[in-house]
Short mmCIF file of C-alpha atoms in Angstrom, two decimals:
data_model
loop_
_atom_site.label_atom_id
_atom_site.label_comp_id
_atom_site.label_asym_id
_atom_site.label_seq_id
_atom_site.Cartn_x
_atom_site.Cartn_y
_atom_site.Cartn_z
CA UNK A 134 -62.65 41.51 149.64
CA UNK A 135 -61.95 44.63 148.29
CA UNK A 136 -62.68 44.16 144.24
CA UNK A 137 -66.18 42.33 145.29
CA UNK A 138 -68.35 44.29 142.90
CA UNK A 139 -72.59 43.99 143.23
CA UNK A 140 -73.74 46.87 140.63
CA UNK A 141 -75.35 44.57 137.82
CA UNK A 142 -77.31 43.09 141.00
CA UNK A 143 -80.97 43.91 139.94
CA UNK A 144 -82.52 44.77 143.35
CA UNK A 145 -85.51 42.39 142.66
CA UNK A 146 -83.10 39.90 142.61
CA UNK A 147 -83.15 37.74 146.06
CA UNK A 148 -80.90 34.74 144.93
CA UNK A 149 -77.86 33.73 146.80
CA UNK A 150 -76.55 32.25 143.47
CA UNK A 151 -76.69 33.73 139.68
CA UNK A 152 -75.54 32.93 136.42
CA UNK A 153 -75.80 34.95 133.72
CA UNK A 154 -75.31 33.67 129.86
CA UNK A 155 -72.67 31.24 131.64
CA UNK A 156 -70.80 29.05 128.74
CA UNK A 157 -68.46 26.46 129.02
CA UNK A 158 -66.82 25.36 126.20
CA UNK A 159 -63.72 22.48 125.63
CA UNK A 160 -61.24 22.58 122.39
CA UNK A 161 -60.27 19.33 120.97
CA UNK A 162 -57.33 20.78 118.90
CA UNK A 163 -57.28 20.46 115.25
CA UNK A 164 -59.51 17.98 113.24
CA UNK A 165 -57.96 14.99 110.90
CA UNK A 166 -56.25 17.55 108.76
CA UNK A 167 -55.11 19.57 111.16
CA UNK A 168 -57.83 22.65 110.92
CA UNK A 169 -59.37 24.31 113.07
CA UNK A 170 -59.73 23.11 116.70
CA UNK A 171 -63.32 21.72 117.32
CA UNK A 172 -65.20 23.09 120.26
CA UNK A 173 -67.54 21.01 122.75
CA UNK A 174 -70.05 23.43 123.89
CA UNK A 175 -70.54 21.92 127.31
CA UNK A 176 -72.73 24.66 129.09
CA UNK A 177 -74.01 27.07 126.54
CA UNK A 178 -75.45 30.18 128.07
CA UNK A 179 -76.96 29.40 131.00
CA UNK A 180 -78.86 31.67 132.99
CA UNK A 181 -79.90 30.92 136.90
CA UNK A 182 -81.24 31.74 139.58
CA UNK A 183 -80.87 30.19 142.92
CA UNK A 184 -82.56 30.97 145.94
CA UNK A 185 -81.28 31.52 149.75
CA UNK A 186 -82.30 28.17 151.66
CA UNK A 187 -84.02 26.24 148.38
CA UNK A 188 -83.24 23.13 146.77
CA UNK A 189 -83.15 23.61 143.29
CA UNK A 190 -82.56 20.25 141.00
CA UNK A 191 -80.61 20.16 137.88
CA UNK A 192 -81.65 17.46 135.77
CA UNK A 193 -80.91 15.97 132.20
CA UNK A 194 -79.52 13.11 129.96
CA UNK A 195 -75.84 11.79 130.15
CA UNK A 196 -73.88 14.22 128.73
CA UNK A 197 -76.26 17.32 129.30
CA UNK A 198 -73.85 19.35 130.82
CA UNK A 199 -74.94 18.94 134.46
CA UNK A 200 -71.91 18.24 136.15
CA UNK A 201 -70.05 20.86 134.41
CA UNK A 202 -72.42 23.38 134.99
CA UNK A 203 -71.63 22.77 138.91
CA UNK A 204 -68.32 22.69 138.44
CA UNK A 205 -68.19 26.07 136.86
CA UNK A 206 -70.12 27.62 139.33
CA UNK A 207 -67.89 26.77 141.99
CA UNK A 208 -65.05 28.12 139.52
CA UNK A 209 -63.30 24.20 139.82
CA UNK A 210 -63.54 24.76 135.95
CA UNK A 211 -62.71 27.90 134.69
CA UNK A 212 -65.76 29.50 132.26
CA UNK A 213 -65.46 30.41 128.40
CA UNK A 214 -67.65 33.64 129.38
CA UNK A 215 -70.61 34.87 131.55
CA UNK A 216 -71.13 35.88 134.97
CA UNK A 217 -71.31 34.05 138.56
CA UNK A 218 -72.87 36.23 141.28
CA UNK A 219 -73.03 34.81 144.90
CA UNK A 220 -74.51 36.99 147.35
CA UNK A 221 -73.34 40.04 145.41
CA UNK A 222 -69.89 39.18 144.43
CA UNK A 223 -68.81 38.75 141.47
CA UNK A 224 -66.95 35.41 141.71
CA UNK A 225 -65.12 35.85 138.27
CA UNK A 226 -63.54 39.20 139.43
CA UNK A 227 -62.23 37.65 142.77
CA UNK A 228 -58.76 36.95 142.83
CA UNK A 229 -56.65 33.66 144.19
CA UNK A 230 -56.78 34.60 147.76
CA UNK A 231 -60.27 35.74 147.89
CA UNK A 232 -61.71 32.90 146.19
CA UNK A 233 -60.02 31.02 148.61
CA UNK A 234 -62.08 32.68 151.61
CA UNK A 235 -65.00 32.77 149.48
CA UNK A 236 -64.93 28.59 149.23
CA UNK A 237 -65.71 28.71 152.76
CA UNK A 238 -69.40 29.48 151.88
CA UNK A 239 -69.30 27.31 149.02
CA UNK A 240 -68.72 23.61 148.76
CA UNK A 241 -69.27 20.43 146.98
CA UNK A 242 -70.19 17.01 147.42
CA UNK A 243 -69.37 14.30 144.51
CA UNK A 244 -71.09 11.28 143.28
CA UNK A 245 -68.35 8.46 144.23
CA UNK A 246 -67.40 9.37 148.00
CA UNK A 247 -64.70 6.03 147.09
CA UNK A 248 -62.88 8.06 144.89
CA UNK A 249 -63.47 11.31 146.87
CA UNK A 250 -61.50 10.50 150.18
CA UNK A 251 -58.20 9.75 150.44
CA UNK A 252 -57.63 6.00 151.37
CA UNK A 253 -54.55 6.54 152.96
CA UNK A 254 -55.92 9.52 155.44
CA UNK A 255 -57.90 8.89 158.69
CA UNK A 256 -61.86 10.27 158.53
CA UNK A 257 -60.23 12.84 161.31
CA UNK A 258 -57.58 13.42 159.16
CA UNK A 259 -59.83 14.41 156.40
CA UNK A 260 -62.19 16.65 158.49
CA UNK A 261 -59.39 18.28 159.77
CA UNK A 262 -58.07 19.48 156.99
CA UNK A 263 -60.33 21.82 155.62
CA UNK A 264 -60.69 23.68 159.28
CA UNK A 265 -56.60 23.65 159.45
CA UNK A 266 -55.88 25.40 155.88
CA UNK A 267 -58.66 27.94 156.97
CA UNK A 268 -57.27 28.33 160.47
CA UNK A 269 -59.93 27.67 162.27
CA UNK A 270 -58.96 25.04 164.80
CA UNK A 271 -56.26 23.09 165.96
CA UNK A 272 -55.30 20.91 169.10
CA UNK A 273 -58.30 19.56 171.51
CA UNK A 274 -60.69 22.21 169.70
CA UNK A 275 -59.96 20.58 165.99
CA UNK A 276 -61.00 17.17 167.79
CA UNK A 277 -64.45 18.94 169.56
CA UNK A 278 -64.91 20.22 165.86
CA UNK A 279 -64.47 17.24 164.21
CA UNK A 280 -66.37 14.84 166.19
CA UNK A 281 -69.40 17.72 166.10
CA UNK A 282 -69.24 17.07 162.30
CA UNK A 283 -69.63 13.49 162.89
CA UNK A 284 -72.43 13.43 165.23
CA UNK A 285 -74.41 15.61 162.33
CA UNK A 286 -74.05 13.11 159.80
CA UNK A 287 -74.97 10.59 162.17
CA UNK A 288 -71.65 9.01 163.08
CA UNK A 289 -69.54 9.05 166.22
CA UNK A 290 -66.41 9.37 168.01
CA UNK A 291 -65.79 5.38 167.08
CA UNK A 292 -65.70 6.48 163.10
CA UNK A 293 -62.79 9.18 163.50
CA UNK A 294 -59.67 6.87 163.48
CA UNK A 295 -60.62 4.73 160.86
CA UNK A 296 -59.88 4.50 157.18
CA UNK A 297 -62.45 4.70 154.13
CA UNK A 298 -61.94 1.57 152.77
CA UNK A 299 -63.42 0.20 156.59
CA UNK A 300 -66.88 2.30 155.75
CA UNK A 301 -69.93 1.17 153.62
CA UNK A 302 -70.87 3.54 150.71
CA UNK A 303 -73.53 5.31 152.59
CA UNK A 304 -71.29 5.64 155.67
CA UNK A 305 -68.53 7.29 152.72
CA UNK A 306 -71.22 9.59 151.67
CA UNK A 307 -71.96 10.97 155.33
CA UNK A 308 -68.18 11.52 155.62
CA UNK A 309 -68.20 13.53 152.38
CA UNK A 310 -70.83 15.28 153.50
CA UNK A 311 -69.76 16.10 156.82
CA UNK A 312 -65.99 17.01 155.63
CA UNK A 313 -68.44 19.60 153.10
CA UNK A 314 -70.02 21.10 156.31
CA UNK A 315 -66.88 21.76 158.04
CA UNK A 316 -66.50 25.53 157.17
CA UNK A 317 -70.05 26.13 157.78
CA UNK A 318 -71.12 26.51 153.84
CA UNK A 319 -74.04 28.94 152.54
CA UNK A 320 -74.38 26.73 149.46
CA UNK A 321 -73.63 23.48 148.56
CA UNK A 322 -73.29 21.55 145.10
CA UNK A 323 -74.53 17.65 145.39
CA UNK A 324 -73.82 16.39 142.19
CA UNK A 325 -75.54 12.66 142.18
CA UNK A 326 -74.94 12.25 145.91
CA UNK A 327 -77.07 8.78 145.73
CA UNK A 328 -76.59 7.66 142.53
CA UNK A 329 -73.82 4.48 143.74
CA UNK A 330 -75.80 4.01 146.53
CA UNK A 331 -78.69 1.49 147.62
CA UNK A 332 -82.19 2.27 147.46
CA UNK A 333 -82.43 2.15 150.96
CA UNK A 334 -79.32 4.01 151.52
CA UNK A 335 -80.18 6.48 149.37
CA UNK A 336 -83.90 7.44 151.24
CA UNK A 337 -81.22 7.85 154.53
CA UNK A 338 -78.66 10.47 152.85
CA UNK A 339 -81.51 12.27 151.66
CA UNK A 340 -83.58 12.82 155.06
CA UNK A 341 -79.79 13.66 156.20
CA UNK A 342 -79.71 16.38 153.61
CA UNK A 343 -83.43 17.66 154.32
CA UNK A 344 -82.46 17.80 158.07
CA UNK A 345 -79.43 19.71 157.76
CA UNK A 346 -80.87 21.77 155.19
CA UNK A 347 -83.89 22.87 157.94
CA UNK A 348 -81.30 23.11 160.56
CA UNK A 349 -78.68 25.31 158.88
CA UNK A 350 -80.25 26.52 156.09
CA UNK A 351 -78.04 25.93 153.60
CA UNK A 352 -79.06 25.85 149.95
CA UNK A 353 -78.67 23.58 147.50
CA UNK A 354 -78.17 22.51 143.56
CA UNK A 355 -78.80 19.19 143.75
CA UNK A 356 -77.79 17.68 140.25
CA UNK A 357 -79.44 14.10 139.68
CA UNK A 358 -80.77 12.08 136.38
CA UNK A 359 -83.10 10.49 138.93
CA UNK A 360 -86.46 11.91 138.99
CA UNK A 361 -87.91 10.20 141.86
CA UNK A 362 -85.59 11.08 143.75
CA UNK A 363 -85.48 14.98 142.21
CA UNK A 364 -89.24 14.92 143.08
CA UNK A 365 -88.70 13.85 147.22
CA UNK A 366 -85.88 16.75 147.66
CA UNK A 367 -85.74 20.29 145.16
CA UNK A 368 -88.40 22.67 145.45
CA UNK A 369 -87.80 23.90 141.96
CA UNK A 370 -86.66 21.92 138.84
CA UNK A 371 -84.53 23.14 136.06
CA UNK A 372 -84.23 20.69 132.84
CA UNK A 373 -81.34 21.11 130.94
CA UNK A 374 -80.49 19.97 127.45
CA UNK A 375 -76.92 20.04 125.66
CA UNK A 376 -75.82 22.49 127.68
CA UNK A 377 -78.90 24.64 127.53
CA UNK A 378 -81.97 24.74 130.39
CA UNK A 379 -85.31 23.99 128.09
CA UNK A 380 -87.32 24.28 131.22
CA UNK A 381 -87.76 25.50 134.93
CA UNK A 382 -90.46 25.44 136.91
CA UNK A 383 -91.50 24.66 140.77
CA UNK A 384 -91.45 20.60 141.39
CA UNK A 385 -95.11 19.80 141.95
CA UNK A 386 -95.72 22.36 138.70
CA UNK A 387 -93.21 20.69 136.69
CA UNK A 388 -94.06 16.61 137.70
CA UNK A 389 -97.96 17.76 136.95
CA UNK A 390 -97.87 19.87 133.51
CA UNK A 391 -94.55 19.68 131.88
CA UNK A 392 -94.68 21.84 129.21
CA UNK A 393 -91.29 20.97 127.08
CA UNK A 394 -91.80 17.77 124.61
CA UNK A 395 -88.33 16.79 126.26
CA UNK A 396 -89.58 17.43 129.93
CA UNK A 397 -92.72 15.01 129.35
CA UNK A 398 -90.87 11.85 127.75
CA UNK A 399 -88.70 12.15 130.67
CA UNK A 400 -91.45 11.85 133.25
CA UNK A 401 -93.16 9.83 131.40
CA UNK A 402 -90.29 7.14 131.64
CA UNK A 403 -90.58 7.51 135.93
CA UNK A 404 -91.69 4.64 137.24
CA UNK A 405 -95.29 4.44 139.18
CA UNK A 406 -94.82 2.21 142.39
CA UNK A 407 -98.65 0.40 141.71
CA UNK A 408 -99.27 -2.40 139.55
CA UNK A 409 -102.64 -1.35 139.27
CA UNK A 410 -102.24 1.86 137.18
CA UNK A 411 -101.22 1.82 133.79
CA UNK A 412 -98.65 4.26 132.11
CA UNK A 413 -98.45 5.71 128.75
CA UNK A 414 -94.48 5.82 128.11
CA UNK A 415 -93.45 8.27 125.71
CA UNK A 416 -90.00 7.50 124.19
CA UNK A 417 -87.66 9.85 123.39
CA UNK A 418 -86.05 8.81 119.91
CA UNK A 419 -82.45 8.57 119.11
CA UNK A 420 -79.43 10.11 121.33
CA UNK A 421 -77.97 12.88 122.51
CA UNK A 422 -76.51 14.97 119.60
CA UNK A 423 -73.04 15.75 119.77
CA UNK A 424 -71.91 18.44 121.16
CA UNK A 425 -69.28 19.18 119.06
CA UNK A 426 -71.46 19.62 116.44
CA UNK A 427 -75.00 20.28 117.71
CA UNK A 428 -78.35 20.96 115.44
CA UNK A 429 -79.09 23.55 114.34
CA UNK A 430 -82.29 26.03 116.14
CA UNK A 431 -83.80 24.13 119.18
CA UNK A 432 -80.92 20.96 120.04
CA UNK A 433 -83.61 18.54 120.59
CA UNK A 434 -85.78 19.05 117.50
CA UNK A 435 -84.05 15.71 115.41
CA UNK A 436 -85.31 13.66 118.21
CA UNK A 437 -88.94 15.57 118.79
CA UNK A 438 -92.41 14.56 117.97
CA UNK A 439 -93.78 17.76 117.42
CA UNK A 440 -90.83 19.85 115.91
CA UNK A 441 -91.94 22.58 113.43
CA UNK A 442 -89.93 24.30 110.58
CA UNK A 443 -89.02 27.43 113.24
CA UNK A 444 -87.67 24.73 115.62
CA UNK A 445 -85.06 24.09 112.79
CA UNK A 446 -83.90 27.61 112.50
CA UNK A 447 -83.20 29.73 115.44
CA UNK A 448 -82.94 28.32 118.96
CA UNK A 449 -85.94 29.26 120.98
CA UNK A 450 -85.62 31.72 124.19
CA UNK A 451 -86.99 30.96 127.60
CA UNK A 452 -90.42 32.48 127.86
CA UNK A 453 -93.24 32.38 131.04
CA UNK A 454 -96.42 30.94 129.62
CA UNK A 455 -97.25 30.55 133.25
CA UNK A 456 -96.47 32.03 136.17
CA UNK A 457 -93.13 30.97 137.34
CA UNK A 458 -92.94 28.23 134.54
CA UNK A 459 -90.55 28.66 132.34
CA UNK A 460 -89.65 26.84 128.90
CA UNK A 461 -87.82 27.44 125.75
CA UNK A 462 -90.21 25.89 123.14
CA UNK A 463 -92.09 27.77 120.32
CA UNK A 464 -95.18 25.66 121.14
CA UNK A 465 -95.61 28.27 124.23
CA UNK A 466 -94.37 31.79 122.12
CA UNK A 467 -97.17 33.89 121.64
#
């Protein structure tokens, strides 16, 4: 790939994905009267870090900007501005072709794996696809490759001629996985992989996803509104809030001192799996602001306990009142 470009790689910097002041932003078109478009400022400067062979968990409201954040990243959605680095190309500079090549290393699996295969295609049909538009395989070696992406998800050569509609969901989700794994991906986006799924289910996709995670070492951003199961997988948490991240921090840091107002009403509202112990739930007041037209300084402030006047006026940065935990409050600027 000829135009890859890697000189604003710092050489401290040992991610295999980064963002820099990434923003996504949607028009609406013109307003009642016709005026100026309105803007929904989806992802809003984000800046991250991802490291080789982690699992690092995006998590957030309904309408954070999680999902488009991943999206972006893996340049399904275009971006307003920023940067995307992965492994020291510049992802934004690469053109048709070479993104093409480049989506061999980079994949994505969705929430609803119903809506994400096609019901009129075999499950062979659908892993074969991916490995025939690359040219990889074809004939009686397609077949060896597909039935090896089976037997990883912890299916068999039974599944391959059947349709999706003859699976259960958690059967669906190993397909979608597997048909993710089938050009041998560096890094892979899971946006709610067990969100439609049973409890049950969902504890079995996610040893699946630890296993192949310590046998390939592939890394993930594993987006989820579900902190229990955030806490079982990622290694490092990032919070985000309209379209901003408000905190970051390693998991067991993060689950024992949260340090954003946000962060702790959001743990607070996890459920403890003992009748015995009794837990203080801290509410967080009101919505989500919109987008469209978000408040002014820090977003969450209107729906904070302890906002200040500052909080009100200028959005606070990410700062490091501990080591590798940071948060974008001015209850931790010095």
């Amino acid at each position: 790939m000829g135009r890859t470009e890697t000189t604003d790689m710092t050489s401290e910097d040992a991610a295999i994905l980064r963002t820099v002041a990434l923003k996504k932003y949607f028009s609406l078109g013109g307003g009642f009267f016709k005026g100026s478009s309105r803007v929904v400022k989806a992802v809003d400067g984000i800046d991250l870090s991802v490291t080789r062979g982690e699992t690092m968990a995006l998590v957030g409201e309904s309408g954070c900007g999680k999902t488009t954040l991943g999206r972006t990243i893996l340049r399904l959605i275009e971006p307003t501005s920023g940067k995307i680095w992965f492994e020291g190309a510049d992802l934004l500079k690469l053109r048709k072709g070479e993104m093409r090549r480049m989506r061999r290393n980079i994949q994505l699996v969705q929430q609803d794996p119903q809506s994400a295969l096609d019901p009129r295609m075999t499950i062979k049909a659908s892993l074969s696809q991916p490995l025939v538009v690359h040219g990889i395989a074809r004939g009686a070696k397609l077949r060896e490759m597909v039935l090896a992406l089976l037997n990883k998800v912890g299916l068999d050569e039974n599944h391959m001629n059947r349709f999706p509609q003859e699976f259960s969901g958690g059967q669906r989700q190993r397909i979608c996985i597997a048909r993710a794994l089938a050009l041998n991906p560096k890094f892979i986006v899971l946006d709610e992989p067990t969100a439609s799924l049973d409890v049950s289910v969902q504890a079995q996709i996610l040893n699946l996803l630890k296993d192949l995670q310590r046998d390939l070492g592939i890394t993930y951003l594993f987006i989820s509104h579900d902190l229990s199961v955030v806490r079982y997988i990622s290694d490092r948490v990032s919070v985000m809030y309209l379209g901003s991240i408000i905190e970051q921090s390693e998991t067991p840091e993060i689950f024992a001192d949260p340090l954003h107002p946000y962060t702790r009403m959001l743990l607070s509202s996890v459920p403890i799996p003992d009748p015995e112990v009794e837990k203080k739930r801290l509410e967080i007041r009101g919505e989500v602001p919109s987008a469209i037209n978000p408040p002014s300084g820090c977003a969450f402030h209107p729906r904070c306990p302890e906002a200040m006047e500052e909080c009100r006026k200028a959005k606070p940065q990410l700062t490091e009142p501990k080591s590798g935990h940071r948060v974008a409050c001015y209850l931790y600027e010095v």
